[in-house]
Amino acid sequence: MADVLSQSEIDALLSALSAGELEPEELQKDEEKQKVKVYDFRSPQKFSKEHIRALELIHDNFARIISNFLTAQVRKNTKVKIENIEQVTYEEFIHSVSNPTTLLLFKMPPLNGSILFEMNPSFSFQVIDILLGGTGERRHVSKEFTDIDKNIITQVGTGVLSNLKLAWEDVMDIDIEVESLETNPALNQTLAPNEPVALITFSVEMGKSNTFINLCIPYLSIEKILDKLVMRNWFQAGAEEDLEHTRHDIEKRLDVVDVNVKVELGNTEISIDDFLKLVTGDVIKLDNKYNSPVTVVVEDEKCYLAKPGIVGKNMGVAILDIIGKDVEDYE
């Protein structure tokens, strides 16, 4: 949004225009210059700020969950938190990853395609060292991953990723299917180089060391569920669920309440003498026609209009309409 000029600044511009010190074309050029915004068509911004914010909330919960998981696994106090979340291209992500590294490819049905979970070599070797009886205090390890190392880190990574189900449960139900483990990121060609991805970087504080892990979610994977990543839809869904739950509770409580219900077939006036002479089989003429609705009275309040009939072997009524408090006559 352009800056708002004060009255003194406006007066100064008008004076400059009047004196010829400033041309109108120069003002137009400056205004056009301010409106120009750089946009890289090679890297389109497909994730909106709202989508990024939703992913941040989901995976902030994921970070808290895996903090407890890793603490239990390595018997060391572990803290995981989100450091950054941004949209980059797949090529930028791959070039930012060290070689060798541990790159787990997995699927999250019903999401499409493969998702990548990268564990920094420092993190991987620290976890492996602890699980094999070490202290995990070695600062730097420069070697290739052995088959035993790969098996250990695959099990740990699979355990970490299984907690995504808990983190995503408020949005949708997902499954985790780990496909493979790669140690050379350059060999992984699951996506096109210019494919936009959401890169979520977590910092891991384990003991005295700090390392990083990354979660790379391609735009193609979550394209069809973007509407679920709008936070106002979460609150609307929650409000609807609360309303339905409240309605169910009210109905359940009302089921145990006894009320008096009666049906008025009609009215008539007869003399006391005729009333005293009534015997079984006599017919009383009412003011209501046989095909007109009757009134259902609940606790002395006229509530419904109904049609009389037979239900099984019993007499009954079928509700036709609700009588409003502001309606006295039914037409």
PDB file of C-alpha atoms in Angstrom, residues 19-318:
ATOM      1  CA  ALA A  19       7.137  26.381 -10.540  1.00  0.00           C
ATOM      2  CA  GLY A  20       8.052  23.839 -13.234  1.00  0.00           C
ATOM      3  CA  GLU A  21      10.583  22.098 -11.028  1.00  0.00           C
ATOM      4  CA  LEU A  22       8.701  18.808 -11.353  1.00  0.00           C
ATOM      5  CA  GLU A  23       6.983  17.378 -14.413  1.00  0.00           C
ATOM      6  CA  PRO A  24       3.694  15.379 -14.127  1.00  0.00           C
ATOM      7  CA  GLU A  25       5.296  12.553 -16.136  1.00  0.00           C
ATOM      8  CA  GLU A  26       7.864  12.051 -13.387  1.00  0.00           C
ATOM      9  CA  LEU A  27       5.121  11.535 -10.813  1.00  0.00           C
ATOM     10  CA  GLN A  28       3.460   8.981 -13.072  1.00  0.00           C
ATOM     11  CA  LYS A  29       6.739   7.121 -13.544  1.00  0.00           C
ATOM     12  CA  ASP A  30       7.337   6.970  -9.795  1.00  0.00           C
ATOM     13  CA  GLU A  31       3.792   5.678  -9.231  1.00  0.00           C
ATOM     14  CA  GLU A  32       4.182   3.003 -11.906  1.00  0.00           C
ATOM     15  CA  LYS A  33       7.526   2.021 -10.438  1.00  0.00           C
ATOM     16  CA  GLN A  34       5.948   1.438  -7.039  1.00  0.00           C
ATOM     17  CA  LYS A  35       3.240  -0.792  -8.525  1.00  0.00           C
ATOM     18  CA  VAL A  36       5.716  -3.151 -10.217  1.00  0.00           C
ATOM     19  CA  LYS A  37       6.230  -6.420  -8.371  1.00  0.00           C
ATOM     20  CA  VAL A  38       8.906  -8.925  -9.326  1.00  0.00           C
ATOM     21  CA  TYR A  39       7.506 -12.376 -10.184  1.00  0.00           C
ATOM     22  CA  ASP A  40       9.558 -15.395 -11.217  1.00  0.00           C
ATOM     23  CA  PHE A  41       7.516 -17.442 -13.704  1.00  0.00           C
ATOM     24  CA  ARG A  42       9.998 -20.315 -13.375  1.00  0.00           C
ATOM     25  CA  SER A  43       8.969 -20.668  -9.734  1.00  0.00           C
ATOM     26  CA  PRO A  44       5.224 -19.897  -9.416  1.00  0.00           C
ATOM     27  CA  GLN A  45       3.912 -19.380  -5.884  1.00  0.00           C
ATOM     28  CA  LYS A  46       1.273 -22.107  -5.730  1.00  0.00           C
ATOM     29  CA  PHE A  47       1.112 -22.304  -1.935  1.00  0.00           C
ATOM     30  CA  SER A  48      -0.833 -19.373  -0.510  1.00  0.00           C
ATOM     31  CA  LYS A  49       0.042 -17.837   2.863  1.00  0.00           C
ATOM     32  CA  GLU A  50      -3.021 -19.547   4.328  1.00  0.00           C
ATOM     33  CA  HIS A  51      -1.862 -22.962   3.082  1.00  0.00           C
ATOM     34  CA  ILE A  52       1.613 -22.377   4.503  1.00  0.00           C
ATOM     35  CA  ARG A  53       0.102 -21.324   7.837  1.00  0.00           C
ATOM     36  CA  ALA A  54      -2.073 -24.454   7.937  1.00  0.00           C
ATOM     37  CA  LEU A  55       0.913 -26.702   7.188  1.00  0.00           C
ATOM     38  CA  GLU A  56       2.851 -24.908   9.910  1.00  0.00           C
ATOM     39  CA  LEU A  57       0.127 -25.616  12.489  1.00  0.00           C
ATOM     40  CA  ILE A  58      -0.105 -29.276  11.482  1.00  0.00           C
ATOM     41  CA  HIS A  59       3.620 -29.898  11.635  1.00  0.00           C
ATOM     42  CA  ASP A  60       4.156 -27.838  14.761  1.00  0.00           C
ATOM     43  CA  ASN A  61       1.965 -30.465  16.414  1.00  0.00           C
ATOM     44  CA  PHE A  62       4.025 -33.146  14.629  1.00  0.00           C
ATOM     45  CA  ALA A  63       7.222 -31.651  16.100  1.00  0.00           C
ATOM     46  CA  ARG A  64       5.854 -31.918  19.639  1.00  0.00           C
ATOM     47  CA  ILE A  65       4.774 -35.525  19.079  1.00  0.00           C
ATOM     48  CA  ILE A  66       8.107 -36.707  17.680  1.00  0.00           C
ATOM     49  CA  SER A  67       9.960 -34.916  20.487  1.00  0.00           C
ATOM     50  CA  ASN A  68       8.384 -37.420  22.873  1.00  0.00           C
ATOM     51  CA  PHE A  69       8.915 -40.287  20.433  1.00  0.00           C
ATOM     52  CA  LEU A  70      12.647 -39.620  19.966  1.00  0.00           C
ATOM     53  CA  THR A  71      13.156 -39.037  23.687  1.00  0.00           C
ATOM     54  CA  ALA A  72      11.734 -42.510  24.340  1.00  0.00           C
ATOM     55  CA  GLN A  73      13.804 -44.077  21.539  1.00  0.00           C
ATOM     56  CA  VAL A  74      17.240 -42.687  22.402  1.00  0.00           C
ATOM     57  CA  ARG A  75      16.729 -42.213  26.178  1.00  0.00           C
ATOM     58  CA  LYS A  76      17.903 -38.601  25.849  1.00  0.00           C
ATOM     59  CA  ASN A  77      15.936 -35.411  26.258  1.00  0.00           C
ATOM     60  CA  THR A  78      15.063 -34.400  22.687  1.00  0.00           C
ATOM     61  CA  LYS A  79      13.394 -31.189  21.516  1.00  0.00           C
ATOM     62  CA  VAL A  80      12.083 -30.777  17.987  1.00  0.00           C
ATOM     63  CA  LYS A  81      10.635 -27.546  16.649  1.00  0.00           C
ATOM     64  CA  ILE A  82       9.870 -25.962  13.283  1.00  0.00           C
ATOM     65  CA  GLU A  83      12.566 -23.546  12.156  1.00  0.00           C
ATOM     66  CA  ASN A  84      11.247 -22.611   8.734  1.00  0.00           C
ATOM     67  CA  ILE A  85       8.562 -23.443   6.174  1.00  0.00           C
ATOM     68  CA  GLU A  86       8.687 -22.106   2.635  1.00  0.00           C
ATOM     69  CA  GLN A  87       7.946 -22.895  -0.974  1.00  0.00           C
ATOM     70  CA  VAL A  88      10.963 -23.833  -3.080  1.00  0.00           C
ATOM     71  CA  THR A  89      11.527 -25.895  -6.200  1.00  0.00           C
ATOM     72  CA  TYR A  90      12.453 -29.544  -5.963  1.00  0.00           C
ATOM     73  CA  GLU A  91      15.814 -28.759  -7.568  1.00  0.00           C
ATOM     74  CA  GLU A  92      16.621 -26.189  -4.875  1.00  0.00           C
ATOM     75  CA  PHE A  93      15.770 -28.701  -2.161  1.00  0.00           C
ATOM     76  CA  ILE A  94      17.952 -31.462  -3.635  1.00  0.00           C
ATOM     77  CA  HIS A  95      20.906 -29.101  -4.091  1.00  0.00           C
ATOM     78  CA  SER A  96      20.618 -27.963  -0.470  1.00  0.00           C
ATOM     79  CA  VAL A  97      20.890 -31.538   0.844  1.00  0.00           C
ATOM     80  CA  SER A  98      24.316 -32.954   1.699  1.00  0.00           C
ATOM     81  CA  ASN A  99      25.695 -36.109   0.106  1.00  0.00           C
ATOM     82  CA  PRO A 100      25.545 -38.675   1.634  1.00  0.00           C
ATOM     83  CA  THR A 101      22.337 -38.253   3.593  1.00  0.00           C
ATOM     84  CA  THR A 102      19.352 -40.375   4.567  1.00  0.00           C
ATOM     85  CA  LEU A 103      16.342 -39.657   2.382  1.00  0.00           C
ATOM     86  CA  LEU A 104      13.179 -41.645   3.078  1.00  0.00           C
ATOM     87  CA  LEU A 105      10.571 -41.792   0.321  1.00  0.00           C
ATOM     88  CA  PHE A 106       7.049 -42.477   1.550  1.00  0.00           C
ATOM     89  CA  LYS A 107       3.406 -42.110   0.570  1.00  0.00           C
ATOM     90  CA  MET A 108       0.519 -40.617   2.541  1.00  0.00           C
ATOM     91  CA  PRO A 109      -2.718 -41.978   1.028  1.00  0.00           C
ATOM     92  CA  PRO A 110      -5.130 -40.446   0.110  1.00  0.00           C
ATOM     93  CA  LEU A 111      -2.506 -37.847  -0.899  1.00  0.00           C
ATOM     94  CA  ASN A 112      -0.914 -38.366  -4.305  1.00  0.00           C
ATOM     95  CA  GLY A 113       2.673 -39.162  -5.166  1.00  0.00           C
ATOM     96  CA  SER A 114       5.758 -39.567  -3.008  1.00  0.00           C
ATOM     97  CA  ILE A 115       6.840 -37.331  -0.121  1.00  0.00           C
ATOM     98  CA  LEU A 116      10.427 -36.996   1.090  1.00  0.00           C
ATOM     99  CA  PHE A 117      11.767 -37.043   4.622  1.00  0.00           C
ATOM    100  CA  GLU A 118      15.448 -36.075   4.868  1.00  0.00           C
ATOM    101  CA  MET A 119      17.506 -36.709   7.990  1.00  0.00           C
ATOM    102  CA  ASN A 120      20.789 -34.845   8.213  1.00  0.00           C
ATOM    103  CA  PRO A 121      23.852 -37.172   8.429  1.00  0.00           C
ATOM    104  CA  SER A 122      24.768 -35.662  11.805  1.00  0.00           C
ATOM    105  CA  PHE A 123      21.331 -36.569  13.140  1.00  0.00           C
ATOM    106  CA  SER A 124      21.400 -40.050  11.585  1.00  0.00           C
ATOM    107  CA  PHE A 125      24.848 -40.977  12.895  1.00  0.00           C
ATOM    108  CA  GLN A 126      24.050 -39.563  16.343  1.00  0.00           C
ATOM    109  CA  VAL A 127      20.914 -41.728  16.597  1.00  0.00           C
ATOM    110  CA  ILE A 128      22.775 -44.788  15.279  1.00  0.00           C
ATOM    111  CA  ASP A 129      25.628 -44.246  17.755  1.00  0.00           C
ATOM    112  CA  ILE A 130      23.206 -44.014  20.710  1.00  0.00           C
ATOM    113  CA  LEU A 131      21.171 -47.056  19.661  1.00  0.00           C
ATOM    114  CA  LEU A 132      24.378 -49.109  19.278  1.00  0.00           C
ATOM    115  CA  GLY A 133      25.510 -48.273  22.818  1.00  0.00           C
ATOM    116  CA  GLY A 134      27.453 -45.043  22.312  1.00  0.00           C
ATOM    117  CA  THR A 135      26.950 -41.618  23.820  1.00  0.00           C
ATOM    118  CA  GLY A 136      26.110 -39.803  20.582  1.00  0.00           C
ATOM    119  CA  GLU A 137      28.583 -37.024  21.419  1.00  0.00           C
ATOM    120  CA  ARG A 138      30.767 -37.371  18.309  1.00  0.00           C
ATOM    121  CA  ARG A 139      30.763 -34.036  16.542  1.00  0.00           C
ATOM    122  CA  HIS A 140      31.514 -35.099  12.966  1.00  0.00           C
ATOM    123  CA  VAL A 141      31.322 -38.406  11.124  1.00  0.00           C
ATOM    124  CA  SER A 142      32.501 -38.664   7.527  1.00  0.00           C
ATOM    125  CA  LYS A 143      31.728 -42.076   6.098  1.00  0.00           C
ATOM    126  CA  GLU A 144      29.245 -43.924   3.945  1.00  0.00           C
ATOM    127  CA  PHE A 145      26.189 -45.552   5.478  1.00  0.00           C
ATOM    128  CA  THR A 146      26.501 -49.316   5.884  1.00  0.00           C
ATOM    129  CA  ASP A 147      23.591 -51.735   5.423  1.00  0.00           C
ATOM    130  CA  ILE A 148      23.237 -51.982   9.201  1.00  0.00           C
ATOM    131  CA  ASP A 149      23.142 -48.181   9.449  1.00  0.00           C
ATOM    132  CA  LYS A 150      20.459 -48.048   6.759  1.00  0.00           C
ATOM    133  CA  ASN A 151      18.297 -50.645   8.491  1.00  0.00           C
ATOM    134  CA  ILE A 152      18.513 -48.819  11.824  1.00  0.00           C
ATOM    135  CA  ILE A 153      17.738 -45.392  10.400  1.00  0.00           C
ATOM    136  CA  THR A 154      14.896 -46.809   8.294  1.00  0.00           C
ATOM    137  CA  GLN A 155      13.239 -48.194  11.427  1.00  0.00           C
ATOM    138  CA  VAL A 156      13.712 -44.916  13.305  1.00  0.00           C
ATOM    139  CA  GLY A 157      12.484 -42.847  10.340  1.00  0.00           C
ATOM    140  CA  THR A 158       9.442 -45.093   9.895  1.00  0.00           C
ATOM    141  CA  GLY A 159       8.612 -44.647  13.575  1.00  0.00           C
ATOM    142  CA  VAL A 160       8.943 -40.868  13.278  1.00  0.00           C
ATOM    143  CA  LEU A 161       6.749 -40.739  10.163  1.00  0.00           C
ATOM    144  CA  SER A 162       4.047 -42.908  11.748  1.00  0.00           C
ATOM    145  CA  ASN A 163       3.303 -39.946  14.036  1.00  0.00           C
ATOM    146  CA  LEU A 164       2.134 -37.941  11.027  1.00  0.00           C
ATOM    147  CA  LYS A 165      -1.210 -39.755  11.371  1.00  0.00           C
ATOM    148  CA  LEU A 166      -1.742 -38.078  14.743  1.00  0.00           C
ATOM    149  CA  ALA A 167      -0.638 -34.675  13.458  1.00  0.00           C
ATOM    150  CA  TRP A 168      -3.015 -34.817  10.456  1.00  0.00           C
ATOM    151  CA  GLU A 169      -6.021 -36.388  12.207  1.00  0.00           C
ATOM    152  CA  ASP A 170      -7.789 -33.034  12.653  1.00  0.00           C
ATOM    153  CA  VAL A 171      -7.561 -32.435   8.887  1.00  0.00           C
ATOM    154  CA  MET A 172      -8.055 -35.916   7.425  1.00  0.00           C
ATOM    155  CA  ASP A 173      -7.262 -39.590   7.980  1.00  0.00           C
ATOM    156  CA  ILE A 174      -4.018 -40.669   6.315  1.00  0.00           C
ATOM    157  CA  ASP A 175      -1.842 -43.768   6.105  1.00  0.00           C
ATOM    158  CA  ILE A 176       1.951 -43.955   5.995  1.00  0.00           C
ATOM    159  CA  GLU A 177       3.658 -46.244   3.472  1.00  0.00           C
ATOM    160  CA  VAL A 178       7.486 -46.085   3.482  1.00  0.00           C
ATOM    161  CA  GLU A 179       8.839 -46.997   0.038  1.00  0.00           C
ATOM    162  CA  SER A 180      12.637 -46.773   0.098  1.00  0.00           C
ATOM    163  CA  LEU A 181      15.744 -45.177   1.597  1.00  0.00           C
ATOM    164  CA  GLU A 182      18.222 -43.224  -0.532  1.00  0.00           C
ATOM    165  CA  THR A 183      21.632 -41.980   0.593  1.00  0.00           C
ATOM    166  CA  ASN A 184      22.496 -40.078  -2.602  1.00  0.00           C
ATOM    167  CA  PRO A 185      19.937 -37.312  -3.185  1.00  0.00           C
ATOM    168  CA  ALA A 186      21.102 -36.778  -6.772  1.00  0.00           C
ATOM    169  CA  LEU A 187      19.842 -40.254  -7.700  1.00  0.00           C
ATOM    170  CA  ASN A 188      16.299 -39.475  -6.584  1.00  0.00           C
ATOM    171  CA  GLN A 189      14.321 -38.350  -9.633  1.00  0.00           C
ATOM    172  CA  THR A 190      10.760 -38.625  -8.352  1.00  0.00           C
ATOM    173  CA  LEU A 191       9.852 -35.032  -9.295  1.00  0.00           C
ATOM    174  CA  ALA A 192      10.583 -32.548 -12.039  1.00  0.00           C
ATOM    175  CA  PRO A 193      13.319 -30.016 -11.132  1.00  0.00           C
ATOM    176  CA  ASN A 194      10.923 -27.035 -11.276  1.00  0.00           C
ATOM    177  CA  GLU A 195       8.132 -28.733  -9.316  1.00  0.00           C
ATOM    178  CA  PRO A 196       7.102 -26.511  -6.352  1.00  0.00           C
ATOM    179  CA  VAL A 197       7.373 -28.134  -2.930  1.00  0.00           C
ATOM    180  CA  ALA A 198       6.698 -27.062   0.633  1.00  0.00           C
ATOM    181  CA  LEU A 199       9.956 -27.459   2.547  1.00  0.00           C
ATOM    182  CA  ILE A 200       9.493 -27.787   6.310  1.00  0.00           C
ATOM    183  CA  THR A 201      12.735 -27.613   8.295  1.00  0.00           C
ATOM    184  CA  PHE A 202      12.881 -28.880  11.882  1.00  0.00           C
ATOM    185  CA  SER A 203      15.692 -28.331  14.353  1.00  0.00           C
ATOM    186  CA  VAL A 204      16.498 -31.265  16.638  1.00  0.00           C
ATOM    187  CA  GLU A 205      18.188 -30.619  19.968  1.00  0.00           C
ATOM    188  CA  MET A 206      19.449 -33.937  21.305  1.00  0.00           C
ATOM    189  CA  GLY A 207      21.706 -33.724  24.305  1.00  0.00           C
ATOM    190  CA  LYS A 208      24.282 -31.016  23.587  1.00  0.00           C
ATOM    191  CA  SER A 209      24.035 -31.127  19.804  1.00  0.00           C
ATOM    192  CA  ASN A 210      21.705 -29.450  17.319  1.00  0.00           C
ATOM    193  CA  THR A 211      20.892 -30.997  13.956  1.00  0.00           C
ATOM    194  CA  PHE A 212      18.206 -30.665  11.300  1.00  0.00           C
ATOM    195  CA  ILE A 213      15.622 -32.797   9.536  1.00  0.00           C
ATOM    196  CA  ASN A 214      13.480 -31.781   6.549  1.00  0.00           C
ATOM    197  CA  LEU A 215      10.061 -32.745   5.264  1.00  0.00           C
ATOM    198  CA  CYS A 216       9.480 -32.069   1.559  1.00  0.00           C
ATOM    199  CA  ILE A 217       5.827 -32.102   0.450  1.00  0.00           C
ATOM    200  CA  PRO A 218       5.233 -31.643  -3.308  1.00  0.00           C
ATOM    201  CA  TYR A 219       2.399 -29.390  -4.437  1.00  0.00           C
ATOM    202  CA  LEU A 220       1.050 -32.250  -6.570  1.00  0.00           C
ATOM    203  CA  SER A 221       0.584 -34.360  -3.441  1.00  0.00           C
ATOM    204  CA  ILE A 222      -1.762 -31.948  -1.677  1.00  0.00           C
ATOM    205  CA  GLU A 223      -3.294 -30.186  -4.677  1.00  0.00           C
ATOM    206  CA  LYS A 224      -6.621 -32.012  -4.390  1.00  0.00           C
ATOM    207  CA  ILE A 225      -6.974 -31.367  -0.632  1.00  0.00           C
ATOM    208  CA  LEU A 226      -6.063 -27.663  -0.587  1.00  0.00           C
ATOM    209  CA  ASP A 227      -9.586 -26.794   0.563  1.00  0.00           C
ATOM    210  CA  LYS A 228      -8.897 -28.777   3.751  1.00  0.00           C
ATOM    211  CA  LEU A 229      -5.878 -26.548   4.428  1.00  0.00           C
ATOM    212  CA  VAL A 230      -8.094 -23.481   4.872  1.00  0.00           C
ATOM    213  CA  MET A 231      -8.290 -22.912   8.616  1.00  0.00           C
ATOM    214  CA  ARG A 232     -11.744 -21.351   8.620  1.00  0.00           C
ATOM    215  CA  ASN A 233     -13.050 -24.676   7.257  1.00  0.00           C
ATOM    216  CA  TRP A 234     -11.537 -26.400  10.309  1.00  0.00           C
ATOM    217  CA  PHE A 235     -13.508 -24.159  12.649  1.00  0.00           C
ATOM    218  CA  GLN A 236     -16.710 -24.546  10.613  1.00  0.00           C
ATOM    219  CA  ALA A 237     -16.359 -28.323  10.647  1.00  0.00           C
ATOM    220  CA  GLY A 238     -15.689 -28.244  14.375  1.00  0.00           C
ATOM    221  CA  ALA A 239     -18.723 -26.001  14.958  1.00  0.00           C
ATOM    222  CA  GLU A 240     -20.957 -28.342  12.959  1.00  0.00           C
ATOM    223  CA  GLU A 241     -19.676 -31.349  14.897  1.00  0.00           C
ATOM    224  CA  ASP A 242     -20.263 -29.540  18.211  1.00  0.00           C
ATOM    225  CA  LEU A 243     -23.780 -28.568  17.125  1.00  0.00           C
ATOM    226  CA  GLU A 244     -24.612 -32.147  16.145  1.00  0.00           C
ATOM    227  CA  HIS A 245     -23.165 -33.441  19.405  1.00  0.00           C
ATOM    228  CA  THR A 246     -25.202 -30.895  21.393  1.00  0.00           C
ATOM    229  CA  ARG A 247     -28.367 -31.793  19.500  1.00  0.00           C
ATOM    230  CA  HIS A 248     -27.796 -35.477  20.225  1.00  0.00           C
ATOM    231  CA  ASP A 249     -27.294 -34.774  23.947  1.00  0.00           C
ATOM    232  CA  ILE A 250     -30.481 -32.701  24.131  1.00  0.00           C
ATOM    233  CA  GLU A 251     -32.485 -35.417  22.390  1.00  0.00           C
ATOM    234  CA  LYS A 252     -31.068 -38.028  24.733  1.00  0.00           C
ATOM    235  CA  ARG A 253     -32.066 -35.999  27.792  1.00  0.00           C
ATOM    236  CA  LEU A 254     -35.539 -35.301  26.425  1.00  0.00           C
ATOM    237  CA  ASP A 255     -36.169 -39.010  25.841  1.00  0.00           C
ATOM    238  CA  VAL A 256     -36.528 -39.623  29.593  1.00  0.00           C
ATOM    239  CA  VAL A 257     -39.011 -36.761  30.164  1.00  0.00           C
ATOM    240  CA  ASP A 258     -42.700 -37.800  30.596  1.00  0.00           C
ATOM    241  CA  VAL A 259     -45.222 -35.447  28.978  1.00  0.00           C
ATOM    242  CA  ASN A 260     -49.006 -35.587  28.638  1.00  0.00           C
ATOM    243  CA  VAL A 261     -50.148 -35.763  25.038  1.00  0.00           C
ATOM    244  CA  LYS A 262     -53.772 -35.718  23.888  1.00  0.00           C
ATOM    245  CA  VAL A 263     -55.631 -35.209  20.631  1.00  0.00           C
ATOM    246  CA  GLU A 264     -58.664 -32.957  20.248  1.00  0.00           C
ATOM    247  CA  LEU A 265     -61.009 -34.389  17.621  1.00  0.00           C
ATOM    248  CA  GLY A 266     -63.322 -31.366  17.827  1.00  0.00           C
ATOM    249  CA  ASN A 267     -65.786 -29.491  20.016  1.00  0.00           C
ATOM    250  CA  THR A 268     -69.556 -29.445  20.478  1.00  0.00           C
ATOM    251  CA  GLU A 269     -72.195 -28.081  22.836  1.00  0.00           C
ATOM    252  CA  ILE A 270     -74.962 -30.268  24.357  1.00  0.00           C
ATOM    253  CA  SER A 271     -77.456 -29.694  27.125  1.00  0.00           C
ATOM    254  CA  ILE A 272     -77.042 -31.176  30.580  1.00  0.00           C
ATOM    255  CA  ASP A 273     -80.152 -33.253  29.994  1.00  0.00           C
ATOM    256  CA  ASP A 274     -78.677 -34.775  26.805  1.00  0.00           C
ATOM    257  CA  PHE A 275     -75.391 -35.360  28.613  1.00  0.00           C
ATOM    258  CA  LEU A 276     -77.104 -37.270  31.412  1.00  0.00           C
ATOM    259  CA  LYS A 277     -78.949 -39.447  28.892  1.00  0.00           C
ATOM    260  CA  LEU A 278     -75.770 -40.529  26.997  1.00  0.00           C
ATOM    261  CA  VAL A 279     -75.309 -44.315  26.686  1.00  0.00           C
ATOM    262  CA  THR A 280     -72.900 -46.578  24.879  1.00  0.00           C
ATOM    263  CA  GLY A 281     -73.350 -46.346  21.133  1.00  0.00           C
ATOM    264  CA  ASP A 282     -74.639 -42.781  21.019  1.00  0.00           C
ATOM    265  CA  VAL A 283     -73.140 -40.497  18.355  1.00  0.00           C
ATOM    266  CA  ILE A 284     -72.023 -36.952  19.183  1.00  0.00           C
ATOM    267  CA  LYS A 285     -71.692 -34.503  16.306  1.00  0.00           C
ATOM    268  CA  LEU A 286     -68.556 -32.358  16.486  1.00  0.00           C
ATOM    269  CA  ASP A 287     -67.719 -29.041  14.788  1.00  0.00           C
ATOM    270  CA  ASN A 288     -64.807 -30.634  12.882  1.00  0.00           C
ATOM    271  CA  LYS A 289     -65.183 -32.457   9.553  1.00  0.00           C
ATOM    272  CA  TYR A 290     -63.942 -36.055   9.204  1.00  0.00           C
ATOM    273  CA  ASN A 291     -61.290 -35.029   6.658  1.00  0.00           C
ATOM    274  CA  SER A 292     -60.052 -31.975   8.574  1.00  0.00           C
ATOM    275  CA  PRO A 293     -56.857 -32.089  10.684  1.00  0.00           C
ATOM    276  CA  VAL A 294     -57.093 -32.558  14.428  1.00  0.00           C
ATOM    277  CA  THR A 295     -55.117 -30.729  17.115  1.00  0.00           C
ATOM    278  CA  VAL A 296     -52.390 -32.448  19.168  1.00  0.00           C
ATOM    279  CA  VAL A 297     -52.032 -30.911  22.627  1.00  0.00           C
ATOM    280  CA  VAL A 298     -48.807 -31.365  24.636  1.00  0.00           C
ATOM    281  CA  GLU A 299     -48.940 -30.312  28.289  1.00  0.00           C
ATOM    282  CA  ASP A 300     -52.022 -28.120  27.592  1.00  0.00           C
ATOM    283  CA  GLU A 301     -50.273 -26.398  24.695  1.00  0.00           C
ATOM    284  CA  LYS A 302     -51.521 -26.790  21.119  1.00  0.00           C
ATOM    285  CA  CYS A 303     -48.409 -27.972  19.280  1.00  0.00           C
ATOM    286  CA  TYR A 304     -49.280 -29.963  16.131  1.00  0.00           C
ATOM    287  CA  LEU A 305     -51.910 -30.521  13.484  1.00  0.00           C
ATOM    288  CA  ALA A 306     -52.401 -34.174  12.667  1.00  0.00           C
ATOM    289  CA  LYS A 307     -54.407 -36.667  10.646  1.00  0.00           C
ATOM    290  CA  PRO A 308     -56.261 -39.374  12.635  1.00  0.00           C
ATOM    291  CA  GLY A 309     -55.991 -43.014  11.611  1.00  0.00           C
ATOM    292  CA  ILE A 310     -55.055 -46.551  12.642  1.00  0.00           C
ATOM    293  CA  VAL A 311     -51.512 -47.613  13.624  1.00  0.00           C
ATOM    294  CA  GLY A 312     -51.499 -51.409  13.716  1.00  0.00           C
ATOM    295  CA  LYS A 313     -54.414 -52.339  15.968  1.00  0.00           C
ATOM    296  CA  ASN A 314     -54.376 -48.991  17.763  1.00  0.00           C
ATOM    297  CA  MET A 315     -55.757 -45.569  16.991  1.00  0.00           C
ATOM    298  CA  GLY A 316     -53.131 -42.940  16.221  1.00  0.00           C
ATOM    299  CA  VAL A 317     -52.325 -39.731  14.384  1.00  0.00           C
ATOM    300  CA  ALA A 318     -49.825 -38.658  11.738  1.00  0.00           C
TER     301      ALA A 318
END
